Coordinates of C-alpha atoms in Angstrom, one line a residue:
M936 CA 156.6 80.3 99.5
A937 CA 157.7 80.0 96.2
G938 CA 159.0 77.8 93.9
F939 CA 162.7 77.3 91.3
Y940 CA 163.1 76.0 88.8
L941 CA 165.5 75.3 85.9
H942 CA 165.7 73.8 82.4
I943 CA 169.1 71.4 81.8
P944 CA 168.2 71.9 78.1
F945 CA 170.7 69.0 76.9
C946 CA 170.0 65.4 76.4
R947 CA 171.9 62.5 74.8
Q948 CA 169.5 61.4 72.3
A949 CA 165.6 62.6 72.0
C950 CA 162.8 59.6 73.6
Y951 CA 160.5 59.4 70.6
Y952 CA 157.2 60.8 72.7
C953 CA 159.6 63.6 73.8
N954 CA 158.0 66.9 73.3
F955 CA 159.6 69.3 76.1
H956 CA 163.0 71.4 74.6
F957 CA 166.2 70.4 74.9
S958 CA 169.5 70.1 72.6
T959 CA 171.1 66.8 72.0
S960 CA 174.4 68.5 70.7
L961 CA 176.3 70.0 74.5
A962 CA 178.5 71.6 73.0
Y963 CA 177.4 74.9 74.3
M964 CA 176.6 73.1 78.0
D965 CA 179.4 76.0 79.8
E966 CA 177.8 78.8 77.7
M967 CA 174.4 77.9 78.1
L968 CA 175.0 77.2 82.2
Q969 CA 176.5 80.4 82.7
A970 CA 173.5 82.9 80.7
M971 CA 171.5 81.0 82.9
Q972 CA 173.7 82.1 86.1
M973 CA 173.1 85.6 85.2
E974 CA 169.3 85.0 84.5
M975 CA 169.3 84.1 87.5
Q976 CA 171.0 87.7 89.0
W977 CA 168.8 89.7 86.7
Q978 CA 166.0 88.7 88.1
A979 CA 166.7 88.1 91.9
A980 CA 165.4 91.8 92.8
N981 CA 162.1 90.8 91.5
W982 CA 161.6 87.6 93.7
R983 CA 163.1 89.5 97.3
S984 CA 160.0 89.1 99.2
H985 CA 159.2 85.0 98.5
H986 CA 161.0 82.4 100.0
F987 CA 161.8 79.8 98.3
E988 CA 161.0 76.4 99.4
T989 CA 161.5 74.3 96.4
I990 CA 164.2 74.2 93.9
Y991 CA 163.4 71.6 90.9
F992 CA 167.1 71.0 87.9
G993 CA 163.7 69.6 84.9
G994 CA 165.2 69.4 81.7
G995 CA 166.0 67.8 79.6
T996 CA 168.5 66.3 81.5
P997 CA 170.1 67.5 84.8
S998 CA 171.7 64.2 85.7
L999 CA 174.2 65.3 82.7
L1000 CA 175.6 68.3 84.8
S1001 CA 179.3 68.3 86.0
A1002 CA 179.5 68.6 89.7
K1003 CA 181.4 71.8 88.7
H1004 CA 178.7 72.4 86.9
L1005 CA 175.7 71.9 89.9
D1006 CA 177.4 73.6 92.1
A1007 CA 178.1 76.9 90.0
L1008 CA 174.5 76.4 89.5
L1009 CA 173.5 76.6 93.8
Q1010 CA 176.1 78.8 94.6
T1011 CA 174.5 81.5 92.0
I1012 CA 170.8 80.7 94.5
Y1013 CA 172.0 80.8 97.3
R1014 CA 174.0 83.9 97.0
N1015 CA 170.7 86.1 95.7
Y1016 CA 167.4 83.9 96.7
D1017 CA 166.1 83.4 100.2
I1018 CA 165.9 79.1 99.9
D1019 CA 164.1 77.5 102.9
A1020 CA 166.8 75.6 105.4
K1021 CA 165.3 72.6 104.8
A1022 CA 164.2 73.3 100.8
E1023 CA 163.5 70.6 98.7
I1024 CA 166.2 70.0 96.5
T1025 CA 164.9 67.3 93.2
L1026 CA 167.0 66.4 89.9
E1027 CA 165.7 64.7 87.7
A1028 CA 168.2 62.1 86.7
N1029 CA 168.2 59.2 83.4
P1030 CA 169.1 55.6 85.2
D1031 CA 172.6 55.5 82.7
D1032 CA 173.9 58.2 84.6
I1033 CA 173.5 57.1 87.9
D1034 CA 176.1 55.7 88.9
A1035 CA 178.4 55.6 92.8
T1036 CA 180.1 58.7 92.3
K1037 CA 177.8 61.5 89.8
L1038 CA 175.2 59.7 93.5
Q1039 CA 177.5 60.9 95.7
Q1040 CA 178.4 64.7 94.0
W1041 CA 174.6 65.2 94.4
K1042 CA 174.5 64.8 98.1
N1043 CA 177.3 66.8 98.4
A1044 CA 175.7 69.4 96.7
G1045 CA 172.5 69.4 99.1
I1046 CA 170.3 67.4 96.8
N1047 CA 167.6 65.6 98.5
R1048 CA 165.3 64.1 96.2
L1049 CA 165.4 62.0 92.4
S1050 CA 163.2 61.3 90.0
V1051 CA 164.8 58.8 88.5
G1052 CA 162.8 58.8 84.2
V1053 CA 162.3 55.2 84.9
Q1054 CA 159.6 55.2 82.5
A1055 CA 159.6 51.0 81.0
L1056 CA 160.7 47.8 82.8
F1057 CA 160.9 45.5 79.6
D1058 CA 163.1 46.1 76.7
D1059 CA 161.6 46.2 73.6
L1060 CA 159.8 48.8 75.4
L1061 CA 162.0 51.0 76.4
R1062 CA 163.8 50.6 72.4
V1063 CA 159.8 51.8 70.9
L1064 CA 160.2 55.1 73.4
H1065 CA 164.0 56.3 72.2
R1066 CA 165.4 55.2 75.7
S1067 CA 168.9 55.2 76.4
H1068 CA 169.0 52.3 78.7
D1069 CA 167.9 49.1 79.2
A1070 CA 165.5 47.4 81.7
R1071 CA 168.2 46.1 83.9
Q1072 CA 171.0 49.8 84.5
A1073 CA 167.2 51.1 85.8
I1074 CA 166.4 48.9 88.6
R1075 CA 169.7 48.9 89.5
S1076 CA 169.7 52.9 89.1
V1077 CA 167.4 53.2 91.9
Q1078 CA 169.0 50.3 93.6
M1079 CA 172.2 52.6 94.0
A1080 CA 170.4 55.4 95.1
M1081 CA 168.4 54.1 98.1
D1082 CA 172.5 52.4 98.7
A1083 CA 173.9 55.6 98.7
G1084 CA 171.3 56.6 100.9
F1085 CA 168.5 58.8 98.7
E1086 CA 165.1 58.4 100.8
N1087 CA 162.9 61.1 98.2
I1088 CA 162.9 59.4 95.6
S1089 CA 160.4 59.4 92.7
I1090 CA 160.0 57.2 90.0
D1091 CA 158.6 57.8 86.1
L1092 CA 156.6 55.7 85.1
I1093 CA 154.3 55.1 81.4
Y1094 CA 151.1 52.9 80.9
G1095 CA 148.6 52.4 77.7
I1096 CA 152.0 51.8 75.8
P1097 CA 151.1 49.5 72.7
G1098 CA 152.5 46.3 73.4
L1099 CA 152.2 47.2 77.3
T1100 CA 149.8 44.5 78.0
D1101 CA 148.2 44.1 81.4
I1102 CA 149.9 41.6 83.3
C1103 CA 153.5 43.3 82.1
W1104 CA 152.1 46.3 83.3
A1105 CA 151.2 44.9 86.4
D1106 CA 154.6 43.6 87.0
E1107 CA 156.4 47.3 86.4
V1108 CA 154.2 48.5 89.4
E1109 CA 154.4 45.6 91.7
R1110 CA 158.6 45.7 90.8
M1111 CA 159.2 49.3 92.2
L1112 CA 156.6 48.7 94.3
S1113 CA 158.8 46.0 96.2
M1114 CA 161.6 49.0 96.5
H1115 CA 159.3 51.1 98.5
I1116 CA 159.9 54.0 96.6
P1117 CA 157.6 56.9 98.3
H1118 CA 156.9 57.9 94.8
L1119 CA 156.0 57.3 91.1
S1120 CA 154.9 59.9 88.9
C1121 CA 152.7 57.5 86.2
Y1122 CA 151.4 59.0 82.6
A1123 CA 149.6 57.5 80.3
L1124 CA 151.7 57.6 76.4
T1125 CA 150.4 60.8 74.8
I1126 CA 151.8 61.3 71.4
E1127 CA 152.7 65.3 70.8
P1128 CA 153.0 66.8 67.7
H1129 CA 156.0 66.9 66.3
T1130 CA 157.6 64.3 68.1
A1131 CA 158.6 61.5 66.3
L1132 CA 156.2 59.0 67.7
D1133 CA 153.3 61.8 66.1
Y1134 CA 155.3 61.2 62.7
Q1135 CA 155.8 57.3 63.2
I1136 CA 151.9 56.8 63.1
R1137 CA 151.0 59.2 60.5
K1138 CA 153.3 56.7 58.1
H1139 CA 151.8 53.9 59.8
Q1140 CA 155.1 52.7 61.3
F1141 CA 153.1 52.9 64.8
P1142 CA 150.6 51.9 65.7
Q1143 CA 147.5 54.6 67.5
V1144 CA 147.1 54.5 71.5
D1145 CA 144.5 52.3 72.8
E1146 CA 142.2 55.4 74.7
E1147 CA 140.8 51.5 76.1
Q1148 CA 143.9 49.9 77.0
V1149 CA 145.1 53.7 78.2
A1150 CA 142.1 53.5 80.4
R1151 CA 142.8 50.1 82.4
Q1152 CA 145.6 50.9 82.6
Y1153 CA 144.8 53.6 85.0
L1154 CA 142.6 51.8 87.5
M1155 CA 144.3 48.5 88.3
L1156 CA 147.1 51.9 88.4
L1157 CA 144.7 52.9 90.9
D1158 CA 144.4 49.2 92.2
M1159 CA 147.7 48.3 92.9
M1160 CA 148.6 51.6 94.6
E1161 CA 145.7 52.4 97.4
A1162 CA 146.0 48.2 98.2
A1163 CA 150.2 49.0 98.5
G1164 CA 149.0 52.5 100.9
Y1165 CA 149.4 55.3 99.2
E1166 CA 147.3 58.0 98.2
A1167 CA 146.0 59.1 94.0
Y1168 CA 147.1 62.6 95.7
E1169 CA 146.8 64.1 92.0
I1170 CA 146.1 62.4 88.9
S1171 CA 149.2 60.9 87.7
S1172 CA 150.4 61.0 90.9
F1173 CA 151.8 58.1 94.2
A1174 CA 152.5 59.1 98.1
R1175 CA 154.1 57.1 100.3
P1176 CA 152.9 59.2 103.6
G1177 CA 154.9 62.5 103.1
F1178 CA 156.6 61.8 100.3
R1179 CA 154.4 63.9 98.3
A1180 CA 156.0 66.0 95.7
R1181 CA 156.9 70.0 97.3
H1182 CA 157.7 71.6 93.5
N1183 CA 154.7 70.5 91.5
S1184 CA 152.4 71.1 94.7
L1185 CA 153.5 74.6 93.6
Y1186 CA 152.4 74.2 89.9
W1187 CA 148.7 72.9 91.5
N1188 CA 147.9 74.9 94.5
G1189 CA 148.8 77.8 92.1
I1190 CA 152.1 79.5 93.9
P1191 CA 154.8 81.5 93.0
Y1192 CA 157.6 80.2 91.1
L1193 CA 160.5 81.3 88.9
G1194 CA 162.3 79.4 86.3
I1195 CA 165.6 80.0 85.1
G1196 CA 166.5 79.1 81.0
P1197 CA 165.3 78.2 77.8
S1198 CA 161.6 77.1 77.8
A1199 CA 161.2 78.1 81.1
H1200 CA 158.1 79.5 82.6
S1201 CA 157.0 82.1 85.4
Y1202 CA 153.9 82.7 87.2
Q1203 CA 153.8 85.9 89.9
P1204 CA 149.8 86.2 89.8
P1205 CA 148.5 88.0 87.9
F1206 CA 151.8 87.2 85.8
R1207 CA 153.0 84.6 83.5
R1208 CA 156.4 84.8 82.0
W1209 CA 158.0 81.7 79.4
N1210 CA 161.8 82.2 77.5
I1211 CA 162.6 81.6 74.5
A1212 CA 162.5 78.5 73.6
H1213 CA 166.1 78.2 71.2
N1214 CA 169.4 77.7 73.0
M1215 CA 171.2 79.7 70.5
R1216 CA 169.1 82.7 70.8
Y1217 CA 168.8 82.4 74.4
I1218 CA 172.8 82.4 75.9
Q1219 CA 173.3 85.9 72.8
S1220 CA 169.9 86.9 73.9
I1221 CA 171.4 87.4 78.4
R1222 CA 175.1 88.5 76.4
Q1223 CA 173.9 91.7 75.4
N1224 CA 172.4 91.9 78.8
Q1225 CA 168.1 91.3 77.5
I1226 CA 166.5 88.2 79.3
P1227 CA 164.0 86.5 76.2
Y1228 CA 160.5 86.6 77.2
E1229 CA 157.2 86.7 76.3
E1230 CA 154.2 88.2 78.8
E1231 CA 150.6 88.4 79.7
C1232 CA 148.9 89.1 82.6
L1233 CA 146.5 87.0 82.9
T1234 CA 142.7 87.9 83.4
K1235 CA 140.3 87.4 86.6
R1236 CA 138.7 85.3 83.6
M1237 CA 141.9 83.3 83.5
Q1238 CA 142.8 83.2 87.1
Y1239 CA 139.4 81.1 87.8
N1240 CA 140.2 78.4 84.3
E1241 CA 143.3 78.1 86.2
Y1242 CA 142.5 77.2 89.3
V1243 CA 139.4 74.5 88.2
M1244 CA 142.0 73.1 85.6
L1245 CA 144.8 71.9 88.4
R1246 CA 142.9 71.9 91.9
L1247 CA 141.1 69.3 90.0
R1248 CA 143.6 66.7 89.4
T1249 CA 144.7 67.1 93.1
L1250 CA 143.0 65.0 95.8
E1251 CA 141.5 67.6 97.5
G1252 CA 140.0 69.0 94.5
V1253 CA 138.0 72.3 93.6
D1254 CA 137.1 74.2 97.1
I1255 CA 133.6 76.0 96.7
Q1256 CA 135.0 78.9 99.6
S1257 CA 137.9 79.1 97.8
I1258 CA 136.0 80.0 94.6
H1259 CA 133.4 82.6 96.3
A1260 CA 136.7 84.2 97.9
L1261 CA 139.3 84.3 95.0
F1262 CA 136.6 85.0 91.9
G1263 CA 133.4 86.5 93.9
S1264 CA 129.8 84.7 93.5
C1265 CA 129.3 85.2 90.2
F1266 CA 132.1 82.7 89.3
A1267 CA 131.2 80.0 92.4
N1268 CA 127.4 80.4 90.4
Y1269 CA 129.1 79.4 87.1
F1270 CA 130.8 76.3 88.0
Q1271 CA 128.4 74.4 90.4
Q1272 CA 126.0 74.7 87.9
Q1273 CA 128.8 73.7 85.2
V1274 CA 129.6 70.9 87.0
Q1275 CA 126.2 69.7 88.5
P1276 CA 126.1 66.9 85.2
W1277 CA 129.2 65.8 85.9
M1278 CA 128.0 65.3 89.3
D1279 CA 124.5 63.7 88.6
M1280 CA 126.9 60.9 86.9
Q1281 CA 129.4 60.4 89.7
Y1282 CA 131.8 61.4 87.6
V1283 CA 132.2 63.9 90.3
V1284 CA 131.7 63.6 94.0
I1285 CA 131.5 66.7 97.0
K1286 CA 133.5 65.9 100.5
Q1287 CA 134.1 67.7 103.8
S1288 CA 130.8 69.6 102.4
T1289 CA 132.3 72.3 100.0
R1290 CA 135.3 70.3 98.2
Y1291 CA 134.2 68.6 94.2
V1292 CA 136.5 65.5 94.1
L1293 CA 136.5 63.5 90.7
S1294 CA 135.5 60.2 91.3
R1295 CA 137.4 57.2 90.2
T1296 CA 135.7 57.2 87.1
G1297 CA 135.7 60.5 86.8
R1298 CA 139.1 60.7 87.1
L1299 CA 139.7 59.0 83.4
F1300 CA 137.7 62.9 82.3
A1301 CA 139.5 64.8 83.6
D1302 CA 140.3 67.1 80.7
R1303 CA 137.3 66.5 79.6
I1304 CA 135.3 67.6 82.7
A1305 CA 137.3 70.7 83.5
A1306 CA 137.2 72.1 80.0
S1307 CA 133.1 72.3 80.6
L1308 CA 133.6 74.5 83.5
F1309 CA 136.1 77.0 82.0
I1310 CA 134.3 80.4 81.9
A1311 CA 135.4 81.7 77.9
D1312 CA 135.0 85.0 76.7
E1313 CA 131.3 85.5 75.5
D1314 CA 130.6 84.0 78.9
L1315 CA 132.0 86.5 80.2
Q1316 CA 128.4 88.5 80.1
T1317 CA 126.7 86.3 78.2
K1318 CA 126.1 84.1 81.9
L1319 CA 127.5 86.3 84.4

């Protein structure tokens, strides 16, 4: 089992909160996609033994791709890789790119899941985030996708935005629920270094994110989604039964994945590699018959830390039996010792006798809890 990720590094404009790799110049799109097809062909020999169950077009803004570009990428994948006949094939789309023609092209190409970057449903908030669509477009685009026959749709929303009141946040969630969207990905506004929002905050042009607002709106979200019958199967991910994101679930469960394009990451245990995050250098390297990447071999300690970090975010939590099997009894004993204070505070609870799961309150401190369970280099000698 494996997942296939393609990073499409182009956007019409820069969102003020985004730190993903992209370019607002579309001048070299043809050259980029040709280079990505070449990388796919070269990588195929290393992935012969893998059966791919998901394909994910991320970015950037994959909805900028023409039908010709999308077909060429998919044909290259199917010619060179073992793709499941019922693969989940996701395309990230901005609302302002969605129209009847594109929706039909995506269906014809085999796209069976859309991830729509709505982010907010109030125009003033969309302007704060520097999104290229308005609230009316957002609602209309989702309805058009449903009318076109897309049943598997995910919506991105951001909470904790300064100016987003609790009443407005509840209204946004309710509007998505009223449309019977099967999957929502909801993220707290995070100020990433070197983004426009980071600059505005440092210049006192934009308020700091209020952590109390973030916590309050996340707990509101949990209540609303649970009442509507959605499972919070990962901290930021909510799905109706049968609509979990299969591709993202591969990441959280440590399943191998191949990333194609500039800045894309790949994982073949115990190796992780990542391509250069620079469009022209990527293209030039491919033209010189080289894939521009760096690579690291994850030690057992690093693999344990990653397992804890990712699994703790999920509804299933950390399985102590899996730690025993994957890493040994010393790692399992260390985990149980370190997690006990969080259990005493009821931030972590045990389910099904072997699974350590974040409680409702614990979800607010997921990163802090995970960090306390990590093993540092010095711990290998003193505590294991």
